[in-house]
Short mmCIF file of C-alpha atoms in Angstrom, two decimals:
data_model
loop_
_atom_site.label_atom_id
_atom_site.label_comp_id
_atom_site.label_asym_id
_atom_site.label_seq_id
_atom_site.Cartn_x
_atom_site.Cartn_y
_atom_site.Cartn_z
CA UNK G 29 109.47 192.37 42.05
CA UNK G 30 105.87 193.35 42.68
CA UNK G 31 104.63 193.65 46.25
CA UNK G 32 101.25 192.30 45.17
CA UNK G 33 102.04 188.68 44.47
CA UNK G 34 99.18 186.60 43.14
CA UNK G 35 98.07 183.87 45.49
CA UNK G 36 96.81 180.51 44.47
CA UNK G 37 93.63 180.14 46.52
CA UNK G 38 92.67 176.86 44.87
CA UNK G 39 95.63 175.00 46.40
CA UNK G 40 94.67 172.65 49.19
CA UNK G 41 96.94 170.13 50.82
CA UNK G 42 94.68 167.16 51.50
CA UNK G 43 96.79 165.62 54.27
CA UNK G 44 96.15 168.70 56.45
CA UNK G 45 92.44 168.95 55.77
CA UNK G 46 90.45 168.51 58.95
CA UNK G 47 87.15 166.71 58.81
CA UNK G 48 84.07 167.75 60.68
CA UNK G 49 84.20 165.40 63.71
CA UNK G 50 80.43 164.93 63.65
CA UNK G 51 80.66 163.72 60.03
CA UNK G 52 83.87 161.75 60.49
CA UNK G 53 83.78 158.75 58.15
CA UNK G 54 85.25 155.64 59.83
CA UNK G 55 87.39 154.87 56.80
CA UNK G 56 89.33 158.13 57.40
CA UNK G 57 90.22 157.27 61.01
CA UNK G 58 93.51 155.41 60.48
CA UNK G 59 96.52 157.70 61.08
CA UNK G 60 94.30 160.65 62.01
CA UNK G 61 95.63 162.99 64.71
CA UNK G 62 93.69 164.05 67.80
CA UNK G 63 94.13 166.37 70.78
CA UNK G 64 92.59 165.48 74.14
CA UNK G 65 91.00 168.59 75.60
CA UNK G 66 91.44 167.26 79.15
CA UNK G 67 94.81 165.47 79.12
CA UNK G 68 95.62 162.79 81.67
CA UNK G 69 99.17 161.75 82.57
CA UNK G 70 100.46 164.59 80.36
CA UNK G 71 99.10 162.75 77.32
CA UNK G 72 97.51 165.29 75.04
CA UNK G 73 98.33 164.33 71.44
CA UNK G 74 97.18 161.03 69.97
CA UNK G 75 97.33 159.13 66.70
CA UNK G 76 94.81 156.49 65.62
CA UNK G 77 97.06 153.48 64.98
CA UNK G 78 94.56 150.66 64.41
CA UNK G 79 91.03 150.46 63.06
CA UNK G 80 89.23 147.18 62.40
CA UNK G 81 85.95 146.79 60.54
CA UNK G 82 83.33 144.05 60.45
CA UNK G 83 81.92 142.62 57.20
CA UNK G 84 79.40 145.48 56.94
CA UNK G 85 82.04 148.20 57.36
CA UNK G 86 81.25 149.09 60.98
CA UNK G 87 84.21 149.85 63.26
CA UNK G 88 84.72 147.03 65.76
CA UNK G 89 88.10 148.14 67.14
CA UNK G 90 89.89 151.49 67.38
CA UNK G 91 93.27 152.01 69.03
CA UNK G 92 94.86 155.38 69.76
CA UNK G 93 98.46 155.94 70.77
CA UNK G 94 99.75 158.80 72.90
CA UNK G 95 102.55 160.56 71.06
CA UNK G 96 104.57 161.49 74.17
CA UNK G 97 104.47 158.08 75.91
CA UNK G 98 103.63 155.61 73.10
CA UNK G 99 100.94 154.11 75.36
CA UNK G 100 97.98 152.70 73.45
CA UNK G 101 94.33 152.77 74.43
CA UNK G 102 91.32 151.03 72.91
CA UNK G 103 88.46 153.51 72.56
CA UNK G 104 85.00 153.70 71.10
CA UNK G 105 85.72 155.62 67.88
CA UNK G 106 82.48 157.59 68.25
CA UNK G 107 84.00 159.25 71.35
CA UNK G 108 86.19 161.22 68.94
CA UNK G 109 83.02 162.98 67.77
CA UNK G 110 82.59 164.46 71.26
CA UNK G 111 83.87 168.03 70.85
CA UNK G 112 84.10 168.52 74.62
CA UNK G 113 86.71 165.72 74.82
CA UNK G 114 88.54 165.69 71.49
CA UNK G 115 89.69 168.07 68.77
CA UNK G 116 90.95 166.80 65.44
CA UNK G 117 94.57 167.62 64.73
CA UNK G 118 97.36 168.45 67.14
CA UNK G 119 96.52 171.79 68.74
#
Protein backbone atom coordinates (compact mmCIF):
# COMPACT_ATOMS: atom_id res chain seq x y z
CA UNK A 1 0.00 0.00 0.00
CA UNK A 2 1.29 3.44 -0.91
CA UNK A 3 2.01 5.95 1.84
CA UNK A 4 0.80 8.75 -0.42
CA UNK A 5 -2.91 8.12 -0.53
CA UNK A 6 -4.91 10.43 -2.76
CA UNK A 7 -7.31 12.64 -0.90
CA UNK A 8 -10.66 13.74 -2.13
CA UNK A 9 -10.60 17.48 -1.51
CA UNK A 10 -13.95 18.05 -3.20
CA UNK A 11 -15.86 16.13 -0.51
CA UNK A 12 -17.87 18.35 1.80
CA UNK A 13 -20.38 17.17 4.34
CA UNK A 14 -23.09 19.81 4.24
CA UNK A 15 -24.51 19.12 7.71
CA UNK A 16 -21.21 20.24 9.27
CA UNK A 17 -20.76 23.34 7.14
CA UNK A 18 -20.75 26.45 9.29
CA UNK A 19 -22.32 29.60 7.95
CA UNK A 20 -20.89 33.05 8.37
CA UNK A 21 -22.96 34.35 11.33
CA UNK A 22 -23.16 37.82 9.80
CA UNK A 23 -24.72 36.31 6.66
CA UNK A 24 -26.86 33.77 8.47
CA UNK A 25 -30.05 33.23 6.48
CA UNK A 26 -33.08 32.87 8.78
CA UNK A 27 -34.29 29.80 6.90
CA UNK A 28 -31.13 27.93 8.03
CA UNK A 29 -31.70 28.62 11.75
CA UNK A 30 -33.83 25.60 12.68
CA UNK A 31 -31.71 22.85 14.30
CA UNK A 32 -28.54 24.94 14.09
CA UNK A 33 -26.05 24.54 16.95
CA UNK A 34 -24.57 27.42 18.94
CA UNK A 35 -22.02 27.95 21.71
CA UNK A 36 -22.47 30.76 24.22
CA UNK A 37 -19.13 32.47 24.74
CA UNK A 38 -20.15 33.60 28.24
CA UNK A 39 -22.17 30.69 29.66
CA UNK A 40 -24.64 31.23 32.48
CA UNK A 41 -25.84 28.44 34.78
CA UNK A 42 -23.31 26.10 33.10
CA UNK A 43 -25.33 26.34 29.89
CA UNK A 44 -22.91 26.64 27.01
CA UNK A 45 -24.27 24.58 24.11
CA UNK A 46 -27.61 25.38 22.50
CA UNK A 47 -29.82 24.17 19.68
CA UNK A 48 -32.36 26.31 17.85
CA UNK A 49 -35.57 24.31 18.33
CA UNK A 50 -38.25 26.67 16.98
CA UNK A 51 -38.33 29.38 14.35
CA UNK A 52 -41.52 31.10 13.22
CA UNK A 53 -41.85 33.41 10.23
CA UNK A 54 -44.40 36.05 9.26
CA UNK A 55 -46.03 36.21 5.82
CA UNK A 56 -43.04 38.12 4.40
CA UNK A 57 -40.48 35.60 5.68
CA UNK A 58 -39.20 37.65 8.63
CA UNK A 59 -38.43 35.76 11.84
CA UNK A 60 -41.04 36.56 14.50
CA UNK A 61 -40.04 33.89 17.05
CA UNK A 62 -36.81 32.01 17.79
CA UNK A 63 -36.38 29.51 20.61
CA UNK A 64 -33.08 28.00 21.72
CA UNK A 65 -32.68 25.05 24.04
CA UNK A 66 -29.72 24.41 26.34
CA UNK A 67 -28.34 20.95 25.67
CA UNK A 68 -27.27 20.23 29.27
CA UNK A 69 -30.48 21.35 31.02
CA UNK A 70 -33.14 21.27 28.25
CA UNK A 71 -34.23 24.77 29.34
CA UNK A 72 -35.61 26.87 26.49
CA UNK A 73 -35.19 30.58 25.94
CA UNK A 74 -36.85 32.91 23.45
CA UNK A 75 -34.22 35.14 21.83
CA UNK A 76 -33.92 37.71 19.10
CA UNK A 77 -32.37 35.60 16.34
CA UNK A 78 -30.15 38.51 15.26
CA UNK A 79 -28.32 38.16 18.61
CA UNK A 80 -26.75 35.01 17.16
CA UNK A 81 -24.89 37.27 14.72
CA UNK A 82 -23.05 38.89 17.66
CA UNK A 83 -19.64 37.19 17.57
CA UNK A 84 -18.81 38.41 21.09
CA UNK A 85 -21.75 36.38 22.48
CA UNK A 86 -22.23 33.41 20.16
CA UNK A 87 -20.20 31.04 18.00
CA UNK A 88 -21.87 28.72 15.53
CA UNK A 89 -21.38 25.04 16.28
CA UNK A 90 -20.52 23.35 19.55
CA UNK A 91 -17.00 24.41 20.47
